[in-house]
Amino acid sequence: MTSRIARTLLGLVLLFSSWEPCMGTNGDYLPYKDPNKPINTRIMDLMNRMTLAEKIGQMTQLERKNMTADIVKDYAIGSLLSGGGSVTKSEATAREWIDMVNEFQRGALSSRLGIPMIYGIDAVHGHNNVYKATIFPHNVGLGATRDPKLVKKIGAATALETRATGIPYAFAPCVAVCRDPRWGRCYESYSEDPTIVKEMTEIIPGLQGDLPPHKTGIPYVGGKEKVAACAKHFVGDGGTTKGINENNTVADWHTLLSIHMPGYYHSIIKGVSTIMVSYSSLNGVKMHANYDLVTKFLKDRLRFRGFVISDWEGIDRITSPPHSNYTHSVLAGVQAGIDMIMVPMNYTEFIDTLTSLVKNNFIPMTRIDDAVRRILRVKFTLGLFENPLADYRLVKHVGSQAHRDLAREAVRKSLVLLKNGANADKPMLPLPKKASRILVAGSHANNLGYQCGGWTITWQGVDGNNVTQGTTILDAITEIVDPSTEVVYSENPTTEFVKSNNFTYSIVVVGELPYAETAGDSRNLTITQSGIDTMSNVCGNTKCIVVLISGRPVVIEPYLGNIDALVAAWLPGSEGQGVADVLFGDYEFSGKLPRTWFKTVDQLPMNVGDKHYDPLYPFGFGLTTTKVQDQIASR
């Protein structure tokens, strides 16, 4: 009898303790806080309680700079973000990131309805804003691997490191199909071929988790170690005229659907939570104002059920010059179907403008409710209402050895061997580890920032080795060769230096300097002049392997005659050992070109399948090598 009473009392205690988080300040039961209720029921209950101001607050995303927890509370702000390089402090630890995010979250939770905010960040090749995080190869390199399973693992590792800093939302992946390498964002694209881009959407279940059965197309995030993903930039951003960033894409309906849209079909099928709109225009219509594509096609026809987010000040750029008619921009952007507006700084202007447009019947409440419903669906799916505050249990995963090993594997598989000796009978690679003296040269051989590229620690990328944790290509070479081999490093050696030192062979690592977005637009696609000079001084005077660090194909044909072996290493990230692993034969070259390598820029744009296709190296090209044992070099 006593045990029966005890069990009954225990059951009542558990019942009431589970109800406590579902109670309001007045003791009333709040269905939207009840995790046992269906998501649609919770959304409906919460929206019925929300004022117009609270709904517009949910549609507003602010940059963390100059923000306070009180601002988040007072305006019921729905989201915050870190732009490229926006950190709580230089070299902040994962714990310090969590402290910062949680402080803002407590502001959101102290608002009238306690709706948690969602924090987003550009984790586009690993958690790249964060000091000591693992930096994976940029997407162009991953496209060269032709390995969707590997990319899925990278998504899972990126999600874990992002969550380890308290952040549940990543602005990735970029599913653009870059059709012109002059575009400054081309390295964010997996390939010029939409089939490869489509296959690489496998990163989404890596970031978010595998969709449960019978949930196809519904936004999904599978637990505290996963993040909400964002397919971007909808749509056609990789097809702009002359590759000019944010420019106009001219395309008929068939081209749009066959080239630029497949990545979005498959992202939606795999449950992507959000989609970001492109700065670019399509046939003269700004995508941020394109109702036909954002609402009628993406939402209505493709039945995308997550939320649509603008790019950074994207609605401002609907007008030219930007922000010249802000009321029109807000009206056009929201009416086009954008649900969350990235308003980094001028939040009161946006909130006041949108409020006025609704109150004066220029924007119907049905449009506001559609936006808020979608935002709340993602937040409920993320579990933010149950677990709004991040804890410290995942901090150990930032830059973990397991993730660095994965990145090293990705580097190995991304390398594309373009030339290997004068002919197949006399290959230059793989290199012998045992040699008397070898030269390592070039501006990119001993520069971690250069080998990571843009979107690393800062928006435009960085210079030097004291920016984050990783291994330079020089250090990797020094470590992998036989202890008896003398490694001589000279960034810009003279011809006389090369001739006088009797090197067994030389490795020249050169390429592009880091860049992002418009700053990377290039009409000539050349590497640095110092790189050209180094190739000239070294190659031809010794056996020479050139490793190119670049976000895209660059002009190389004029120099090929003096180069014995040529490797496209793209932007490999923090784990330079992956380059040495393959150069010295511990692993085979297996990467295939994700992009056509042109002869001259006058041929551009040129893509596989074009009528007049005359490349230096065709799409899909890539020589292979065989894994070998150490051998002694002959002179």
Tab-separated table of C-alpha atoms in Angstrom, residues 77-314:
chain	number	residue	atom	x	y	z
A	77	ILE	CA	14.292	40.505	-31.984
A	78	GLY	CA	14.107	37.180	-33.794
A	79	SER	CA	17.705	36.707	-34.835
A	80	LEU	CA	21.277	37.921	-34.507
A	81	LEU	CA	24.300	37.173	-36.651
A	82	SER	CA	28.036	37.538	-36.843
A	83	GLY	CA	29.143	38.954	-40.168
A	84	GLY	CA	32.552	37.947	-41.548
A	85	GLY	CA	35.106	38.643	-38.823
A	86	SER	CA	32.528	39.818	-36.281
A	87	VAL	CA	33.686	38.236	-33.036
A	88	THR	CA	33.169	38.869	-29.364
A	89	LYS	CA	36.942	39.488	-29.082
A	90	SER	CA	40.119	38.570	-30.928
A	91	GLU	CA	41.032	34.899	-30.512
A	92	ALA	CA	37.873	34.277	-28.493
A	93	THR	CA	37.528	30.774	-27.094
A	94	ALA	CA	34.497	28.570	-27.615
A	95	ARG	CA	33.426	29.307	-24.041
A	96	GLU	CA	33.589	33.040	-24.676
A	97	TRP	CA	31.457	32.615	-27.787
A	98	ILE	CA	28.889	30.690	-25.745
A	99	ASP	CA	28.860	33.362	-23.059
A	100	MET	CA	28.183	36.041	-25.681
A	101	VAL	CA	25.406	34.116	-27.446
A	102	ASN	CA	23.762	33.153	-24.164
A	103	GLU	CA	23.761	36.761	-22.971
A	104	PHE	CA	21.773	37.799	-26.030
A	105	GLN	CA	19.539	34.771	-25.652
A	106	ARG	CA	18.677	35.704	-22.104
A	107	GLY	CA	17.532	39.045	-23.447
A	108	ALA	CA	15.191	37.266	-25.861
A	109	LEU	CA	13.891	34.954	-23.151
A	110	SER	CA	13.086	37.891	-20.874
A	111	SER	CA	10.754	39.432	-23.465
A	112	ARG	CA	6.986	39.206	-22.894
A	113	LEU	CA	6.525	35.868	-24.669
A	114	GLY	CA	10.063	34.575	-24.190
A	115	ILE	CA	10.577	33.633	-27.841
A	116	PRO	CA	14.211	32.523	-28.245
A	117	MET	CA	16.337	34.221	-30.876
A	118	ILE	CA	18.313	32.246	-33.465
A	119	TYR	CA	21.982	33.145	-33.925
A	120	GLY	CA	23.507	32.711	-37.396
A	121	ILE	CA	27.042	32.755	-38.788
A	122	ASP	CA	28.896	32.118	-42.062
A	123	ALA	CA	30.364	28.696	-41.353
A	124	VAL	CA	31.143	28.136	-45.035
A	125	HIS	CA	34.306	25.989	-44.911
A	126	GLY	CA	34.265	24.912	-41.332
A	127	HIS	CA	33.488	27.314	-38.485
A	128	ASN	CA	35.769	29.788	-40.212
A	129	ASN	CA	35.233	32.880	-38.035
A	130	VAL	CA	36.450	31.097	-34.933
A	131	TYR	CA	40.053	30.999	-33.749
A	132	LYS	CA	41.492	27.452	-33.785
A	133	ALA	CA	38.488	25.967	-35.577
A	134	THR	CA	39.106	23.425	-38.340
A	135	ILE	CA	39.256	25.124	-41.743
A	136	PHE	CA	38.183	22.766	-44.532
A	137	PRO	CA	38.888	23.290	-48.237
A	138	HIS	CA	36.572	25.775	-49.894
A	139	ASN	CA	33.719	24.343	-51.957
A	140	VAL	CA	35.570	24.406	-55.284
A	141	GLY	CA	38.072	21.956	-53.793
A	142	LEU	CA	35.316	19.761	-52.405
A	143	GLY	CA	33.786	19.662	-55.870
A	144	ALA	CA	37.069	18.239	-57.127
A	145	THR	CA	36.756	15.303	-54.713
A	146	ARG	CA	33.507	14.076	-56.328
A	147	ASP	CA	32.790	12.600	-52.878
A	148	PRO	CA	29.348	13.462	-51.429
A	149	LYS	CA	29.884	11.124	-48.459
A	150	LEU	CA	33.016	13.054	-47.498
A	151	VAL	CA	31.150	16.339	-47.845
A	152	LYS	CA	28.393	15.027	-45.578
A	153	LYS	CA	31.019	14.224	-42.917
A	154	ILE	CA	32.408	17.748	-43.291
A	155	GLY	CA	28.898	19.106	-42.758
A	156	ALA	CA	28.578	17.091	-39.542
A	157	ALA	CA	31.969	18.277	-38.288
A	158	THR	CA	31.137	21.893	-39.121
A	159	ALA	CA	27.802	21.606	-37.326
A	160	LEU	CA	29.476	20.187	-34.220
A	161	GLU	CA	32.100	22.946	-34.075
A	162	THR	CA	29.456	25.603	-34.705
A	163	ARG	CA	27.240	24.254	-31.934
A	164	ALA	CA	30.316	24.089	-29.703
A	165	THR	CA	30.308	27.895	-29.706
A	166	GLY	CA	26.590	28.123	-28.914
A	167	ILE	CA	25.475	28.898	-32.480
A	168	PRO	CA	22.610	26.863	-34.033
A	169	TYR	CA	22.416	28.361	-37.541
A	170	ALA	CA	24.969	28.299	-40.404
A	171	PHE	CA	24.662	30.318	-43.621
A	172	ALA	CA	25.754	27.319	-45.704
A	173	PRO	CA	25.882	25.667	-48.172
A	174	CYS	CA	26.363	27.860	-51.222
A	175	VAL	CA	24.719	25.937	-54.072
A	176	ALA	CA	25.595	28.484	-56.752
A	177	VAL	CA	26.690	27.111	-60.106
A	178	CYS	CA	29.623	29.328	-61.079
A	179	ARG	CA	29.633	29.704	-64.866
A	180	ASP	CA	32.428	32.275	-65.059
A	181	PRO	CA	35.610	32.110	-62.940
A	182	ARG	CA	35.948	35.877	-63.075
A	183	TRP	CA	33.268	35.922	-60.348
A	184	GLY	CA	34.768	36.712	-56.946
A	185	ARG	CA	32.654	34.049	-55.227
A	186	CYS	CA	33.534	31.235	-57.623
A	187	TYR	CA	35.389	29.286	-54.932
A	188	GLU	CA	32.134	29.125	-52.959
A	189	SER	CA	30.662	27.072	-55.817
A	190	TYR	CA	31.274	23.323	-56.005
A	191	SER	CA	31.333	23.253	-59.786
A	192	GLU	CA	30.225	24.690	-63.121
A	193	ASP	CA	28.227	21.461	-63.500
A	194	PRO	CA	24.810	21.474	-61.777
A	195	THR	CA	24.973	17.690	-61.354
A	196	ILE	CA	27.987	17.981	-59.044
A	197	VAL	CA	26.376	20.855	-57.132
A	198	LYS	CA	23.250	18.742	-56.725
A	199	GLU	CA	25.301	15.809	-55.381
A	200	MET	CA	27.120	18.049	-52.907
A	201	THR	CA	23.843	19.079	-51.261
A	202	GLU	CA	24.593	15.975	-49.210
A	203	ILE	CA	26.307	18.450	-46.887
A	204	ILE	CA	22.810	19.444	-45.703
A	205	PRO	CA	22.024	16.171	-43.869
A	206	GLY	CA	25.550	16.472	-42.516
A	207	LEU	CA	24.767	19.897	-41.062
A	208	GLN	CA	21.168	19.180	-40.049
A	209	GLY	CA	20.981	15.409	-39.626
A	210	ASP	CA	19.306	12.765	-41.761
A	211	LEU	CA	15.629	13.333	-42.408
A	212	PRO	CA	13.339	10.827	-40.668
A	213	PRO	CA	11.273	8.608	-42.993
A	214	HIS	CA	8.284	10.246	-44.688
A	215	LYS	CA	9.514	13.767	-43.830
A	216	THR	CA	10.867	14.702	-47.271
A	217	GLY	CA	10.865	18.429	-47.866
A	218	ILE	CA	10.107	19.472	-44.293
A	219	PRO	CA	12.712	21.596	-42.433
A	220	TYR	CA	14.537	19.358	-40.015
A	221	VAL	CA	17.336	19.624	-37.457
A	222	GLY	CA	18.256	16.468	-35.599
A	223	GLY	CA	19.373	17.484	-32.156
A	224	LYS	CA	21.790	19.636	-30.184
A	225	GLU	CA	24.826	18.719	-32.296
A	226	LYS	CA	23.218	19.869	-35.558
A	227	VAL	CA	22.503	23.301	-37.014
A	228	ALA	CA	19.916	24.835	-39.286
A	229	ALA	CA	21.400	25.102	-42.782
A	230	CYS	CA	20.891	27.765	-45.450
A	231	ALA	CA	21.011	27.104	-49.203
A	232	LYS	CA	22.218	30.214	-51.022
A	233	HIS	CA	21.993	32.468	-53.027
A	234	PHE	CA	18.601	32.068	-54.665
A	235	VAL	CA	18.900	32.032	-57.640
A	236	GLY	CA	21.347	32.420	-60.539
A	237	ASP	CA	24.116	34.214	-58.652
A	238	GLY	CA	26.776	32.162	-60.429
A	239	GLY	CA	25.608	33.170	-63.898
A	240	THR	CA	25.986	36.931	-63.885
A	241	THR	CA	27.228	38.753	-66.970
A	242	LYS	CA	31.055	38.638	-67.104
A	243	GLY	CA	31.062	37.125	-63.630
A	244	ILE	CA	30.511	40.497	-61.990
A	245	ASN	CA	29.315	40.054	-58.407
A	246	GLU	CA	25.733	41.159	-57.711
A	247	ASN	CA	25.249	41.757	-61.432
A	248	ASN	CA	22.468	40.618	-63.789
A	249	THR	CA	22.006	37.012	-64.887
A	250	VAL	CA	20.457	36.672	-68.336
A	251	ALA	CA	18.796	33.285	-68.656
A	252	ASP	CA	15.691	31.766	-70.190
A	253	TRP	CA	13.420	29.551	-68.111
A	254	HIS	CA	15.018	26.313	-69.332
A	255	THR	CA	18.534	27.524	-68.457
A	256	LEU	CA	17.403	28.671	-65.041
A	257	LEU	CA	15.761	25.337	-64.248
A	258	SER	CA	18.489	23.118	-65.699
A	259	ILE	CA	21.604	25.003	-64.539
A	260	HIS	CA	20.838	27.133	-61.492
A	261	MET	CA	17.843	25.473	-59.821
A	262	PRO	CA	18.774	21.779	-59.251
A	263	GLY	CA	20.748	22.561	-56.090
A	264	TYR	CA	17.614	24.084	-54.571
A	265	TYR	CA	15.340	21.187	-55.520
A	266	HIS	CA	17.627	18.798	-53.708
A	267	SER	CA	18.237	21.102	-50.762
A	268	ILE	CA	14.490	21.286	-50.170
A	269	ILE	CA	14.067	17.528	-50.558
A	270	LYS	CA	16.746	17.074	-47.882
A	271	GLY	CA	14.905	19.360	-45.470
A	272	VAL	CA	16.996	22.546	-45.642
A	273	SER	CA	15.713	24.963	-43.014
A	274	THR	CA	16.357	28.291	-44.737
A	275	ILE	CA	17.167	29.742	-48.146
A	276	MET	CA	19.019	33.020	-48.704
A	277	VAL	CA	18.125	35.335	-51.584
A	278	SER	CA	20.811	36.548	-53.993
A	279	TYR	CA	22.000	40.130	-54.424
A	280	SER	CA	21.979	39.523	-58.174
A	281	SER	CA	19.202	40.164	-60.662
A	282	LEU	CA	17.545	37.801	-63.107
A	283	ASN	CA	16.778	39.306	-66.481
A	284	GLY	CA	16.866	42.750	-64.920
A	285	VAL	CA	14.705	41.971	-61.865
A	286	LYS	CA	16.417	42.125	-58.469
A	287	MET	CA	16.063	38.745	-56.786
A	288	HIS	CA	15.286	40.467	-53.484
A	289	ALA	CA	12.183	41.861	-55.181
A	290	ASN	CA	11.288	38.840	-57.329
A	291	TYR	CA	7.822	37.751	-56.208
A	292	ASP	CA	7.427	35.279	-59.068
A	293	LEU	CA	10.472	33.257	-58.051
A	294	VAL	CA	10.566	33.703	-54.260
A	295	THR	CA	6.865	33.252	-53.544
A	296	LYS	CA	5.183	31.698	-56.559
A	297	PHE	CA	7.964	29.287	-57.477
A	298	LEU	CA	10.036	28.597	-54.336
A	299	LYS	CA	7.257	28.669	-51.772
A	300	ASP	CA	4.177	27.731	-53.765
A	301	ARG	CA	5.454	25.411	-56.493
A	302	LEU	CA	8.422	23.814	-54.735
A	303	ARG	CA	6.539	23.887	-51.412
A	304	PHE	CA	9.528	25.137	-49.432
A	305	ARG	CA	8.346	25.350	-45.812
A	306	GLY	CA	11.350	26.870	-44.077
A	307	PHE	CA	12.032	30.587	-44.022
A	308	VAL	CA	13.542	32.801	-46.705
A	309	ILE	CA	16.231	35.205	-45.510
A	310	SER	CA	17.721	38.251	-47.204
A	311	ASP	CA	21.432	38.775	-47.676
A	312	TRP	CA	23.332	41.458	-45.733
A	313	GLU	CA	21.427	44.729	-46.376
A	314	GLY	CA	20.012	42.923	-49.392
